[in-house]
Amino acid sequence: VRSAALADSLPLSPYQGFLMMSPNRLLPRAALSGSTTAMMQRLTVSPGYFYTLGIPVLKGRTFTDHDDEQALKVAVVNEALARHLWPTEDPIGKQFTHDLTVVGVVGNTRHEGLSQETEAEFYVPYLQSPGDSMQLAVRTAADPDSMVSAVRAQVRDVDPDQPLYHVATLQQVLSESLAPRRLNLLLLGIFAGIALTLATVGIYGVMAFSVTQRTHEIGIRMALGAERRNVLGLIVRQGLRLTLIGVALGAAGAWALTSFLASFLFGVAPRDPATFVLVSLALVAVSILACYIPARRATRVDPMVALRYE
């Protein structure tokens, strides 16, 4: 175990407390970006919490064992709250409400889910404001699953009656929070795959039928001395031109309609260029194949037979 800490709410778990505050309770006056009130999420944490969770310290300091009931009441704010209250000032040393002084600024975390906006948060030391129900975070150097029994034993040694439940790694918590979205995207991906397959089969069928209908024309061209490669090039170019027009229109429509996917994604743009390029290339390749195969078959037929073809 590298470090351990307590908190009343770990990342990706619901907040336990919040604070609504009017501007006149903030000392000195803070900018609220035109808002009449500020809503802030309150978290109680022990010393070492930010290191244990890997939350970066951007300015100032975090809590120590000296931040107890006899010390000055302090708070640490996250980047979102600092930017909201003091967009052009250094928040270190500012009085936050009438009894808290800001001593540090840390990076943002997410509690309500990866798709939610970053909340304005402030932290208070556990030694100054102990909570009734706390969560234990343990940072390990080895596989965290292998440390569960050791953690249980240590807690039992401190207090045999203290319940320890819902033990999970942060990776497992993250996976659970993403499960509903992962299911939605899986279903959406299946339907998209079916749609792509139907589009591919449809393009091949239409283009192949169109080329087959031109067997009589191909026979005339061959009878008049046209070379096979010239006929193949002509058919493929004409089919490719129609395909490119269709792909361009379809890509433009898809680009305009993909904004609704933004709520399902995290860390991936809904208008991913690679996806558009790969799908377009796949449809173009299918169209070329659909033109080439029947045209090649038609050019191998004897011109006299092709002229009699109906």
PDB file of C-alpha atoms in Angstrom:
ATOM      1  CA  VAL A   1       0.000   0.000   0.000  1.00  0.00           C
ATOM      2  CA  ARG A   2       1.434   3.356  -1.030  1.00  0.00           C
ATOM      3  CA  SER A   3      -1.159   5.545   0.657  1.00  0.00           C
ATOM      4  CA  ALA A   4      -4.700   5.532   2.014  1.00  0.00           C
ATOM      5  CA  ALA A   5      -7.279   8.238   2.627  1.00  0.00           C
ATOM      6  CA  LEU A   6     -10.884   8.820   3.621  1.00  0.00           C
ATOM      7  CA  ALA A   7     -13.581  10.778   1.797  1.00  0.00           C
ATOM      8  CA  ASP A   8     -17.328  11.066   2.091  1.00  0.00           C
ATOM      9  CA  SER A   9     -17.597  10.753  -1.701  1.00  0.00           C
ATOM     10  CA  LEU A  10     -15.074   9.190  -4.069  1.00  0.00           C
ATOM     11  CA  PRO A  11     -15.052   9.958  -7.806  1.00  0.00           C
ATOM     12  CA  LEU A  12     -17.969   8.462  -9.767  1.00  0.00           C
ATOM     13  CA  SER A  13     -20.079   8.216  -6.591  1.00  0.00           C
ATOM     14  CA  PRO A  14     -22.873  10.595  -5.537  1.00  0.00           C
ATOM     15  CA  TYR A  15     -22.086  13.731  -3.590  1.00  0.00           C
ATOM     16  CA  GLN A  16     -23.009  13.739   0.103  1.00  0.00           C
ATOM     17  CA  GLY A  17     -23.368  17.500   0.533  1.00  0.00           C
ATOM     18  CA  PHE A  18     -23.596  20.803  -1.323  1.00  0.00           C
ATOM     19  CA  LEU A  19     -23.705  24.498  -0.549  1.00  0.00           C
ATOM     20  CA  MET A  20     -25.812  27.266  -2.084  1.00  0.00           C
ATOM     21  CA  MET A  21     -24.266  30.659  -1.533  1.00  0.00           C
ATOM     22  CA  SER A  22     -25.114  34.247  -2.415  1.00  0.00           C
ATOM     23  CA  PRO A  23     -22.350  36.712  -3.428  1.00  0.00           C
ATOM     24  CA  ASN A  24     -22.516  38.726  -0.202  1.00  0.00           C
ATOM     25  CA  ARG A  25     -21.348  35.689   1.783  1.00  0.00           C
ATOM     26  CA  LEU A  26     -18.143  35.432  -0.219  1.00  0.00           C
ATOM     27  CA  LEU A  27     -15.227  37.429   1.187  1.00  0.00           C
ATOM     28  CA  PRO A  28     -13.809  39.335  -0.536  1.00  0.00           C
ATOM     29  CA  ARG A  29     -16.288  39.906  -3.345  1.00  0.00           C
ATOM     30  CA  ALA A  30     -15.962  37.228  -6.012  1.00  0.00           C
ATOM     31  CA  ALA A  31     -17.042  37.289  -9.629  1.00  0.00           C
ATOM     32  CA  LEU A  32     -19.941  34.947 -10.287  1.00  0.00           C
ATOM     33  CA  SER A  33     -20.152  35.321 -14.060  1.00  0.00           C
ATOM     34  CA  GLY A  34     -23.510  37.077 -13.839  1.00  0.00           C
ATOM     35  CA  SER A  35     -25.047  34.480 -11.494  1.00  0.00           C
ATOM     36  CA  THR A  36     -26.904  35.579  -8.380  1.00  0.00           C
ATOM     37  CA  THR A  37     -26.014  32.410  -6.468  1.00  0.00           C
ATOM     38  CA  ALA A  38     -23.284  29.800  -6.603  1.00  0.00           C
ATOM     39  CA  MET A  39     -23.896  26.082  -6.098  1.00  0.00           C
ATOM     40  CA  MET A  40     -20.893  24.160  -4.837  1.00  0.00           C
ATOM     41  CA  GLN A  41     -20.428  20.508  -3.973  1.00  0.00           C
ATOM     42  CA  ARG A  42     -18.848  19.916  -0.553  1.00  0.00           C
ATOM     43  CA  LEU A  43     -16.495  17.003   0.076  1.00  0.00           C
ATOM     44  CA  THR A  44     -14.853  15.984   3.344  1.00  0.00           C
ATOM     45  CA  VAL A  45     -11.464  14.312   2.880  1.00  0.00           C
ATOM     46  CA  SER A  46      -8.518  13.269   5.006  1.00  0.00           C
ATOM     47  CA  PRO A  47      -4.852  14.243   4.475  1.00  0.00           C
ATOM     48  CA  GLY A  48      -3.309  12.333   1.594  1.00  0.00           C
ATOM     49  CA  TYR A  49      -6.584  12.097  -0.323  1.00  0.00           C
ATOM     50  CA  PHE A  50      -5.405  13.956  -3.404  1.00  0.00           C
ATOM     51  CA  TYR A  51      -2.211  11.897  -3.730  1.00  0.00           C
ATOM     52  CA  THR A  52      -4.119   8.661  -3.170  1.00  0.00           C
ATOM     53  CA  LEU A  53      -6.599   9.463  -5.936  1.00  0.00           C
ATOM     54  CA  GLY A  54      -3.972  10.987  -8.228  1.00  0.00           C
ATOM     55  CA  ILE A  55      -5.704  14.382  -8.304  1.00  0.00           C
ATOM     56  CA  PRO A  56      -3.160  17.015  -9.389  1.00  0.00           C
ATOM     57  CA  VAL A  57      -2.440  19.972  -7.102  1.00  0.00           C
ATOM     58  CA  LEU A  58      -2.424  23.073  -9.319  1.00  0.00           C
ATOM     59  CA  LYS A  59      -1.743  25.777  -6.723  1.00  0.00           C
ATOM     60  CA  GLY A  60      -0.995  26.050  -3.042  1.00  0.00           C
ATOM     61  CA  ARG A  61      -1.139  23.031  -0.764  1.00  0.00           C
ATOM     62  CA  THR A  62      -3.502  20.329   0.390  1.00  0.00           C
ATOM     63  CA  PHE A  63      -4.429  19.214   3.902  1.00  0.00           C
ATOM     64  CA  THR A  64      -2.045  17.943   6.558  1.00  0.00           C
ATOM     65  CA  ASP A  65      -2.434  16.491  10.057  1.00  0.00           C
ATOM     66  CA  HIS A  66      -2.040  20.038  11.431  1.00  0.00           C
ATOM     67  CA  ASP A  67      -5.389  21.069   9.894  1.00  0.00           C
ATOM     68  CA  ASP A  68      -7.341  19.992  12.977  1.00  0.00           C
ATOM     69  CA  GLU A  69     -10.026  21.577  15.139  1.00  0.00           C
ATOM     70  CA  GLN A  70      -7.580  24.041  16.732  1.00  0.00           C
ATOM     71  CA  ALA A  71      -6.139  25.275  13.411  1.00  0.00           C
ATOM     72  CA  LEU A  72      -7.425  27.882  10.990  1.00  0.00           C
ATOM     73  CA  LYS A  73     -10.436  26.633   9.047  1.00  0.00           C
ATOM     74  CA  VAL A  74      -9.223  25.907   5.524  1.00  0.00           C
ATOM     75  CA  ALA A  75     -10.577  24.643   2.226  1.00  0.00           C
ATOM     76  CA  VAL A  76      -9.250  23.409  -1.087  1.00  0.00           C
ATOM     77  CA  VAL A  77     -11.215  24.278  -4.242  1.00  0.00           C
ATOM     78  CA  ASN A  78     -11.194  22.556  -7.602  1.00  0.00           C
ATOM     79  CA  GLU A  79     -10.261  24.276 -10.827  1.00  0.00           C
ATOM     80  CA  ALA A  80     -13.887  24.726 -11.923  1.00  0.00           C
ATOM     81  CA  LEU A  81     -14.846  26.570  -8.716  1.00  0.00           C
ATOM     82  CA  ALA A  82     -11.702  28.719  -8.765  1.00  0.00           C
ATOM     83  CA  ARG A  83     -12.416  29.750 -12.348  1.00  0.00           C
ATOM     84  CA  HIS A  84     -16.055  30.464 -11.458  1.00  0.00           C
ATOM     85  CA  LEU A  85     -15.414  32.605  -8.373  1.00  0.00           C
ATOM     86  CA  TRP A  86     -12.022  34.166  -9.116  1.00  0.00           C
ATOM     87  CA  PRO A  87     -11.539  34.075 -12.905  1.00  0.00           C
ATOM     88  CA  THR A  88      -8.861  36.805 -12.906  1.00  0.00           C
ATOM     89  CA  GLU A  89      -7.450  36.484  -9.377  1.00  0.00           C
ATOM     90  CA  ASP A  90      -5.302  34.044  -7.448  1.00  0.00           C
ATOM     91  CA  PRO A  91      -7.683  32.132  -5.145  1.00  0.00           C
ATOM     92  CA  ILE A  92      -4.972  31.241  -2.617  1.00  0.00           C
ATOM     93  CA  GLY A  93      -5.615  33.142   0.612  1.00  0.00           C
ATOM     94  CA  LYS A  94      -9.127  34.179  -0.338  1.00  0.00           C
ATOM     95  CA  GLN A  95     -11.767  33.862   2.344  1.00  0.00           C
ATOM     96  CA  PHE A  96     -14.289  31.340   1.223  1.00  0.00           C
ATOM     97  CA  THR A  97     -17.482  32.082   3.175  1.00  0.00           C
ATOM     98  CA  HIS A  98     -16.966  33.688   6.573  1.00  0.00           C
ATOM     99  CA  ASP A  99     -14.902  30.932   8.165  1.00  0.00           C
ATOM    100  CA  LEU A 100     -12.921  29.151   5.424  1.00  0.00           C
ATOM    101  CA  THR A 101      -9.674  30.230   3.804  1.00  0.00           C
ATOM    102  CA  VAL A 102      -8.594  28.766   0.466  1.00  0.00           C
ATOM    103  CA  VAL A 103      -5.165  27.128   0.708  1.00  0.00           C
ATOM    104  CA  GLY A 104      -5.041  25.160  -2.534  1.00  0.00           C
ATOM    105  CA  VAL A 105      -6.486  24.490  -5.986  1.00  0.00           C
ATOM    106  CA  VAL A 106      -6.732  20.955  -7.395  1.00  0.00           C
ATOM    107  CA  GLY A 107      -7.821  19.387 -10.650  1.00  0.00           C
ATOM    108  CA  ASN A 108     -11.431  18.586 -11.469  1.00  0.00           C
ATOM    109  CA  THR A 109     -13.033  15.217 -10.793  1.00  0.00           C
ATOM    110  CA  ARG A 110     -16.335  13.716 -11.917  1.00  0.00           C
ATOM    111  CA  HIS A 111     -18.918  12.231  -9.574  1.00  0.00           C
ATOM    112  CA  GLU A 112     -22.202  12.184 -11.489  1.00  0.00           C
ATOM    113  CA  GLY A 113     -20.805  10.402 -14.542  1.00  0.00           C
ATOM    114  CA  LEU A 114     -18.355  11.037 -17.357  1.00  0.00           C
ATOM    115  CA  SER A 115     -21.032  12.633 -19.537  1.00  0.00           C
ATOM    116  CA  GLN A 116     -21.968  15.254 -16.948  1.00  0.00           C
ATOM    117  CA  GLU A 117     -20.428  18.697 -16.755  1.00  0.00           C
ATOM    118  CA  THR A 118     -17.661  19.230 -14.212  1.00  0.00           C
ATOM    119  CA  GLU A 119     -19.133  20.447 -10.914  1.00  0.00           C
ATOM    120  CA  ALA A 120     -17.759  23.258  -8.754  1.00  0.00           C
ATOM    121  CA  GLU A 121     -16.286  21.512  -5.691  1.00  0.00           C
ATOM    122  CA  PHE A 122     -14.589  22.492  -2.482  1.00  0.00           C
ATOM    123  CA  TYR A 123     -12.916  20.198   0.024  1.00  0.00           C
ATOM    124  CA  VAL A 124     -12.724  20.531   3.796  1.00  0.00           C
ATOM    125  CA  PRO A 125     -10.364  18.537   6.053  1.00  0.00           C
ATOM    126  CA  TYR A 126     -11.807  15.541   7.852  1.00  0.00           C
ATOM    127  CA  LEU A 127     -10.033  16.546  11.081  1.00  0.00           C
ATOM    128  CA  GLN A 128     -12.011  19.823  11.117  1.00  0.00           C
ATOM    129  CA  SER A 129     -15.332  18.456   9.894  1.00  0.00           C
ATOM    130  CA  PRO A 130     -15.579  14.695  10.461  1.00  0.00           C
ATOM    131  CA  GLY A 131     -18.267  12.849   8.534  1.00  0.00           C
ATOM    132  CA  ASP A 132     -20.545  10.057   9.685  1.00  0.00           C
ATOM    133  CA  SER A 133     -20.118   7.803   6.674  1.00  0.00           C
ATOM    134  CA  MET A 134     -16.763   7.737   4.916  1.00  0.00           C
ATOM    135  CA  GLN A 135     -15.247   5.827   2.020  1.00  0.00           C
ATOM    136  CA  LEU A 136     -11.756   4.401   2.220  1.00  0.00           C
ATOM    137  CA  ALA A 137      -9.431   4.788  -0.767  1.00  0.00           C
ATOM    138  CA  VAL A 138      -6.241   2.714  -0.962  1.00  0.00           C
ATOM    139  CA  ARG A 139      -3.473   3.258  -3.524  1.00  0.00           C
ATOM    140  CA  THR A 140      -1.423   0.116  -4.088  1.00  0.00           C
ATOM    141  CA  ALA A 141       1.785  -0.739  -5.880  1.00  0.00           C
ATOM    142  CA  ALA A 142       0.580  -4.277  -6.648  1.00  0.00           C
ATOM    143  CA  ASP A 143      -2.700  -5.643  -8.020  1.00  0.00           C
ATOM    144  CA  PRO A 144      -5.405  -3.951  -5.885  1.00  0.00           C
ATOM    145  CA  ASP A 145      -7.585  -7.093  -5.867  1.00  0.00           C
ATOM    146  CA  SER A 146      -4.814  -8.939  -4.038  1.00  0.00           C
ATOM    147  CA  MET A 147      -4.913  -6.378  -1.203  1.00  0.00           C
ATOM    148  CA  VAL A 148      -8.599  -6.697  -0.276  1.00  0.00           C
ATOM    149  CA  SER A 149      -8.106  -9.286   2.458  1.00  0.00           C
ATOM    150  CA  ALA A 150      -5.231  -7.282   3.974  1.00  0.00           C
ATOM    151  CA  VAL A 151      -7.328  -4.095   4.028  1.00  0.00           C
ATOM    152  CA  ARG A 152     -10.202  -5.953   5.676  1.00  0.00           C
ATOM    153  CA  ALA A 153      -7.832  -7.296   8.324  1.00  0.00           C
ATOM    154  CA  GLN A 154      -6.455  -3.840   9.100  1.00  0.00           C
ATOM    155  CA  VAL A 155      -9.919  -2.337   9.465  1.00  0.00           C
ATOM    156  CA  ARG A 156     -10.929  -5.229  11.701  1.00  0.00           C
ATOM    157  CA  ASP A 157      -7.912  -4.607  13.921  1.00  0.00           C
ATOM    158  CA  VAL A 158      -8.904  -0.959  14.355  1.00  0.00           C
ATOM    159  CA  ASP A 159     -12.602  -1.626  14.949  1.00  0.00           C
ATOM    160  CA  PRO A 160     -14.073  -5.146  14.695  1.00  0.00           C
ATOM    161  CA  ASP A 161     -17.607  -3.700  14.509  1.00  0.00           C
ATOM    162  CA  GLN A 162     -16.854  -1.371  11.604  1.00  0.00           C
ATOM    163  CA  PRO A 163     -18.646  -2.631   8.464  1.00  0.00           C
ATOM    164  CA  LEU A 164     -16.643  -2.756   5.245  1.00  0.00           C
ATOM    165  CA  TYR A 165     -18.723  -3.224   2.111  1.00  0.00           C
ATOM    166  CA  HIS A 166     -18.829  -2.555  -1.624  1.00  0.00           C
ATOM    167  CA  VAL A 167     -15.089  -3.116  -2.061  1.00  0.00           C
ATOM    168  CA  ALA A 168     -14.117  -2.406  -5.677  1.00  0.00           C
ATOM    169  CA  THR A 169     -11.289  -0.978  -7.721  1.00  0.00           C
ATOM    170  CA  LEU A 170     -11.743   2.418  -9.330  1.00  0.00           C
ATOM    171  CA  GLN A 171     -11.518   0.679 -12.699  1.00  0.00           C
ATOM    172  CA  GLN A 172     -14.486  -1.508 -11.742  1.00  0.00           C
ATOM    173  CA  VAL A 173     -16.436   1.557 -10.585  1.00  0.00           C
ATOM    174  CA  LEU A 174     -15.680   3.229 -13.901  1.00  0.00           C
ATOM    175  CA  SER A 175     -16.820   0.146 -15.804  1.00  0.00           C
ATOM    176  CA  GLU A 176     -20.099   0.027 -13.840  1.00  0.00           C
ATOM    177  CA  SER A 177     -20.773   3.700 -14.519  1.00  0.00           C
ATOM    178  CA  LEU A 178     -20.257   3.130 -18.255  1.00  0.00           C
ATOM    179  CA  ALA A 179     -22.346  -0.067 -18.470  1.00  0.00           C
ATOM    180  CA  PRO A 180     -25.666   1.568 -19.548  1.00  0.00           C
ATOM    181  CA  ARG A 181     -23.919   3.704 -22.155  1.00  0.00           C
ATOM    182  CA  ARG A 182     -21.894   0.727 -23.369  1.00  0.00           C
ATOM    183  CA  LEU A 183     -25.137  -1.245 -23.887  1.00  0.00           C
ATOM    184  CA  ASN A 184     -26.719   1.640 -25.804  1.00  0.00           C
ATOM    185  CA  LEU A 185     -23.682   1.984 -28.035  1.00  0.00           C
ATOM    186  CA  LEU A 186     -23.530  -1.788 -28.588  1.00  0.00           C
ATOM    187  CA  LEU A 187     -27.134  -1.827 -29.794  1.00  0.00           C
ATOM    188  CA  LEU A 188     -26.516   1.277 -31.891  1.00  0.00           C
ATOM    189  CA  GLY A 189     -23.400  -0.336 -33.346  1.00  0.00           C
ATOM    190  CA  ILE A 190     -25.332  -3.509 -34.247  1.00  0.00           C
ATOM    191  CA  PHE A 191     -28.033  -1.510 -36.012  1.00  0.00           C
ATOM    192  CA  ALA A 192     -25.387   0.588 -37.770  1.00  0.00           C
ATOM    193  CA  GLY A 193     -23.626  -2.586 -38.909  1.00  0.00           C
ATOM    194  CA  ILE A 194     -26.892  -3.992 -40.271  1.00  0.00           C
ATOM    195  CA  ALA A 195     -27.568  -0.708 -42.051  1.00  0.00           C
ATOM    196  CA  LEU A 196     -24.078  -0.716 -43.571  1.00  0.00           C
ATOM    197  CA  THR A 197     -24.515  -4.322 -44.712  1.00  0.00           C
ATOM    198  CA  LEU A 198     -27.888  -3.537 -46.317  1.00  0.00           C
ATOM    199  CA  ALA A 199     -26.393  -0.473 -48.010  1.00  0.00           C
ATOM    200  CA  THR A 200     -23.481  -2.560 -49.304  1.00  0.00           C
ATOM    201  CA  VAL A 201     -25.757  -5.319 -50.653  1.00  0.00           C
ATOM    202  CA  GLY A 202     -28.083  -2.719 -52.154  1.00  0.00           C
ATOM    203  CA  ILE A 203     -25.280  -0.852 -53.898  1.00  0.00           C
ATOM    204  CA  TYR A 204     -23.836  -4.076 -55.289  1.00  0.00           C
ATOM    205  CA  GLY A 205     -27.220  -5.305 -56.506  1.00  0.00           C
ATOM    206  CA  VAL A 206     -28.200  -2.034 -58.175  1.00  0.00           C
ATOM    207  CA  MET A 207     -24.837  -1.503 -59.871  1.00  0.00           C
ATOM    208  CA  ALA A 208     -24.579  -5.135 -61.001  1.00  0.00           C
ATOM    209  CA  PHE A 209     -28.112  -5.003 -62.438  1.00  0.00           C
ATOM    210  CA  SER A 210     -27.339  -1.728 -64.207  1.00  0.00           C
ATOM    211  CA  VAL A 211     -24.211  -3.158 -65.842  1.00  0.00           C
ATOM    212  CA  THR A 212     -26.036  -6.339 -66.822  1.00  0.00           C
ATOM    213  CA  GLN A 213     -28.695  -4.222 -68.553  1.00  0.00           C
ATOM    214  CA  ARG A 214     -25.899  -2.709 -70.656  1.00  0.00           C
ATOM    215  CA  THR A 215     -24.724  -6.070 -72.039  1.00  0.00           C
ATOM    216  CA  HIS A 216     -26.242  -5.188 -75.424  1.00  0.00           C
ATOM    217  CA  GLU A 217     -24.347  -1.864 -75.449  1.00  0.00           C
ATOM    218  CA  ILE A 218     -21.128  -3.643 -74.488  1.00  0.00           C
ATOM    219  CA  GLY A 219     -21.590  -6.086 -77.384  1.00  0.00           C
ATOM    220  CA  ILE A 220     -21.998  -3.242 -79.854  1.00  0.00           C
ATOM    221  CA  ARG A 221     -18.866  -1.516 -78.557  1.00  0.00           C
ATOM    222  CA  MET A 222     -16.878  -4.765 -78.764  1.00  0.00           C
ATOM    223  CA  ALA A 223     -18.191  -5.470 -82.272  1.00  0.00           C
ATOM    224  CA  LEU A 224     -17.116  -1.999 -83.372  1.00  0.00           C
ATOM    225  CA  GLY A 225     -13.570  -2.649 -82.157  1.00  0.00           C
ATOM    226  CA  ALA A 226     -13.517  -1.278 -78.635  1.00  0.00           C
ATOM    227  CA  GLU A 227     -10.844  -2.873 -76.487  1.00  0.00           C
ATOM    228  CA  ARG A 228     -11.847  -4.759 -73.374  1.00  0.00           C
ATOM    229  CA  ARG A 229      -9.922  -2.533 -70.970  1.00  0.00           C
ATOM    230  CA  ASN A 230     -11.515   0.592 -72.442  1.00  0.00           C
ATOM    231  CA  VAL A 231     -15.009  -0.827 -71.976  1.00  0.00           C
ATOM    232  CA  LEU A 232     -14.210  -1.884 -68.419  1.00  0.00           C
ATOM    233  CA  GLY A 233     -12.812   1.571 -67.623  1.00  0.00           C
ATOM    234  CA  LEU A 234     -15.887   3.278 -69.063  1.00  0.00           C
ATOM    235  CA  ILE A 235     -18.345   1.179 -67.042  1.00  0.00           C
ATOM    236  CA  VAL A 236     -16.368   1.478 -63.796  1.00  0.00           C
ATOM    237  CA  ARG A 237     -15.948   5.256 -64.187  1.00  0.00           C
ATOM    238  CA  GLN A 238     -19.643   5.816 -64.774  1.00  0.00           C
ATOM    239  CA  GLY A 239     -20.584   3.678 -61.774  1.00  0.00           C
ATOM    240  CA  LEU A 240     -17.916   5.319 -59.627  1.00  0.00           C
ATOM    241  CA  ARG A 241     -19.222   8.785 -60.495  1.00  0.00           C
ATOM    242  CA  LEU A 242     -22.720   7.881 -59.304  1.00  0.00           C
ATOM    243  CA  THR A 243     -21.293   6.274 -56.188  1.00  0.00           C
ATOM    244  CA  LEU A 244     -19.203   9.305 -55.280  1.00  0.00           C
ATOM    245  CA  ILE A 245     -22.242  11.558 -55.618  1.00  0.00           C
ATOM    246  CA  GLY A 246     -24.252   9.265 -53.347  1.00  0.00           C
ATOM    247  CA  VAL A 247     -21.440   8.936 -50.795  1.00  0.00           C
ATOM    248  CA  ALA A 248     -20.964  12.715 -50.695  1.00  0.00           C
ATOM    249  CA  LEU A 249     -24.677  13.303 -50.079  1.00  0.00           C
ATOM    250  CA  GLY A 250     -24.817  10.544 -47.474  1.00  0.00           C
ATOM    251  CA  ALA A 251     -21.717  11.771 -45.651  1.00  0.00           C
ATOM    252  CA  ALA A 252     -23.109  15.317 -45.552  1.00  0.00           C
ATOM    253  CA  GLY A 253     -26.387  14.052 -44.100  1.00  0.00           C
ATOM    254  CA  ALA A 254     -24.587  11.870 -41.550  1.00  0.00           C
ATOM    255  CA  TRP A 255     -22.326  14.781 -40.546  1.00  0.00           C
ATOM    256  CA  ALA A 256     -25.387  16.921 -39.882  1.00  0.00           C
ATOM    257  CA  LEU A 257     -27.236  14.243 -37.879  1.00  0.00           C
ATOM    258  CA  THR A 258     -24.457  12.851 -35.660  1.00  0.00           C
ATOM    259  CA  SER A 259     -24.637  15.618 -33.040  1.00  0.00           C
ATOM    260  CA  PHE A 260     -27.218  13.591 -31.071  1.00  0.00           C
ATOM    261  CA  LEU A 261     -24.489  10.991 -30.383  1.00  0.00           C
ATOM    262  CA  ALA A 262     -22.508  13.451 -28.271  1.00  0.00           C
ATOM    263  CA  SER A 263     -24.395  12.498 -25.077  1.00  0.00           C
ATOM    264  CA  PHE A 264     -23.345   8.833 -25.501  1.00  0.00           C
ATOM    265  CA  LEU A 265     -19.640   9.456 -26.020  1.00  0.00           C
ATOM    266  CA  PHE A 266     -16.719  10.405 -23.831  1.00  0.00           C
ATOM    267  CA  GLY A 267     -13.278  11.135 -25.224  1.00  0.00           C
ATOM    268  CA  VAL A 268     -14.447  10.425 -28.780  1.00  0.00           C
ATOM    269  CA  ALA A 269     -15.830  13.039 -31.146  1.00  0.00           C
ATOM    270  CA  PRO A 270     -19.243  12.145 -32.655  1.00  0.00           C
ATOM    271  CA  ARG A 271     -17.924  13.365 -36.007  1.00  0.00           C
ATOM    272  CA  ASP A 272     -14.908  11.091 -36.094  1.00  0.00           C
ATOM    273  CA  PRO A 273     -13.109  11.662 -39.426  1.00  0.00           C
ATOM    274  CA  ALA A 274     -11.645   8.144 -39.482  1.00  0.00           C
ATOM    275  CA  THR A 275     -15.119   6.579 -39.329  1.00  0.00           C
ATOM    276  CA  PHE A 276     -16.428   8.736 -42.168  1.00  0.00           C
ATOM    277  CA  VAL A 277     -13.394   7.984 -44.339  1.00  0.00           C
ATOM    278  CA  LEU A 278     -13.391   4.212 -43.723  1.00  0.00           C
ATOM    279  CA  VAL A 279     -17.141   3.787 -44.333  1.00  0.00           C
ATOM    280  CA  SER A 280     -16.981   5.920 -47.493  1.00  0.00           C
ATOM    281  CA  LEU A 281     -14.019   3.928 -48.816  1.00  0.00           C
ATOM    282  CA  ALA A 282     -15.858   0.661 -48.088  1.00  0.00           C
ATOM    283  CA  LEU A 283     -18.930   1.801 -50.044  1.00  0.00           C
ATOM    284  CA  VAL A 284     -16.791   3.035 -52.951  1.00  0.00           C
ATOM    285  CA  ALA A 285     -14.887  -0.270 -53.032  1.00  0.00           C
ATOM    286  CA  VAL A 286     -18.154  -2.235 -53.115  1.00  0.00           C
ATOM    287  CA  SER A 287     -19.448  -0.055 -55.941  1.00  0.00           C
ATOM    288  CA  ILE A 288     -16.272  -0.559 -57.995  1.00  0.00           C
ATOM    289  CA  LEU A 289     -16.494  -4.318 -57.440  1.00  0.00           C
ATOM    290  CA  ALA A 290     -20.183  -4.328 -58.402  1.00  0.00           C
ATOM    291  CA  CYS A 291     -19.357  -2.545 -61.655  1.00  0.00           C
ATOM    292  CA  TYR A 292     -16.202  -4.465 -62.491  1.00  0.00           C
ATOM    293  CA  ILE A 293     -17.381  -8.068 -62.032  1.00  0.00           C
ATOM    294  CA  PRO A 294     -20.457  -8.009 -64.341  1.00  0.00           C
ATOM    295  CA  ALA A 295     -18.690  -5.720 -66.849  1.00  0.00           C
ATOM    296  CA  ARG A 296     -15.721  -8.091 -66.987  1.00  0.00           C
ATOM    297  CA  ARG A 297     -18.107 -11.002 -67.481  1.00  0.00           C
ATOM    298  CA  ALA A 298     -19.910  -9.152 -70.276  1.00  0.00           C
ATOM    299  CA  THR A 299     -16.673  -8.299 -72.128  1.00  0.00           C
ATOM    300  CA  ARG A 300     -15.774 -12.000 -72.263  1.00  0.00           C
ATOM    301  CA  VAL A 301     -18.977 -12.868 -74.058  1.00  0.00           C
ATOM    302  CA  ASP A 302     -18.776 -13.215 -77.831  1.00  0.00           C
ATOM    303  CA  PRO A 303     -19.978  -9.911 -79.406  1.00  0.00           C
ATOM    304  CA  MET A 304     -22.516 -11.758 -81.597  1.00  0.00           C
ATOM    305  CA  VAL A 305     -24.011 -13.407 -78.500  1.00  0.00           C
ATOM    306  CA  ALA A 306     -24.043 -10.072 -76.667  1.00  0.00           C
ATOM    307  CA  LEU A 307     -25.888  -8.430 -79.606  1.00  0.00           C
ATOM    308  CA  ARG A 308     -28.616 -11.070 -79.345  1.00  0.00           C
ATOM    309  CA  TYR A 309     -28.823 -10.623 -75.512  1.00  0.00           C
ATOM    310  CA  GLU A 310     -32.109  -9.358 -74.106  1.00  0.00           C
TER     311      GLU A 310
END
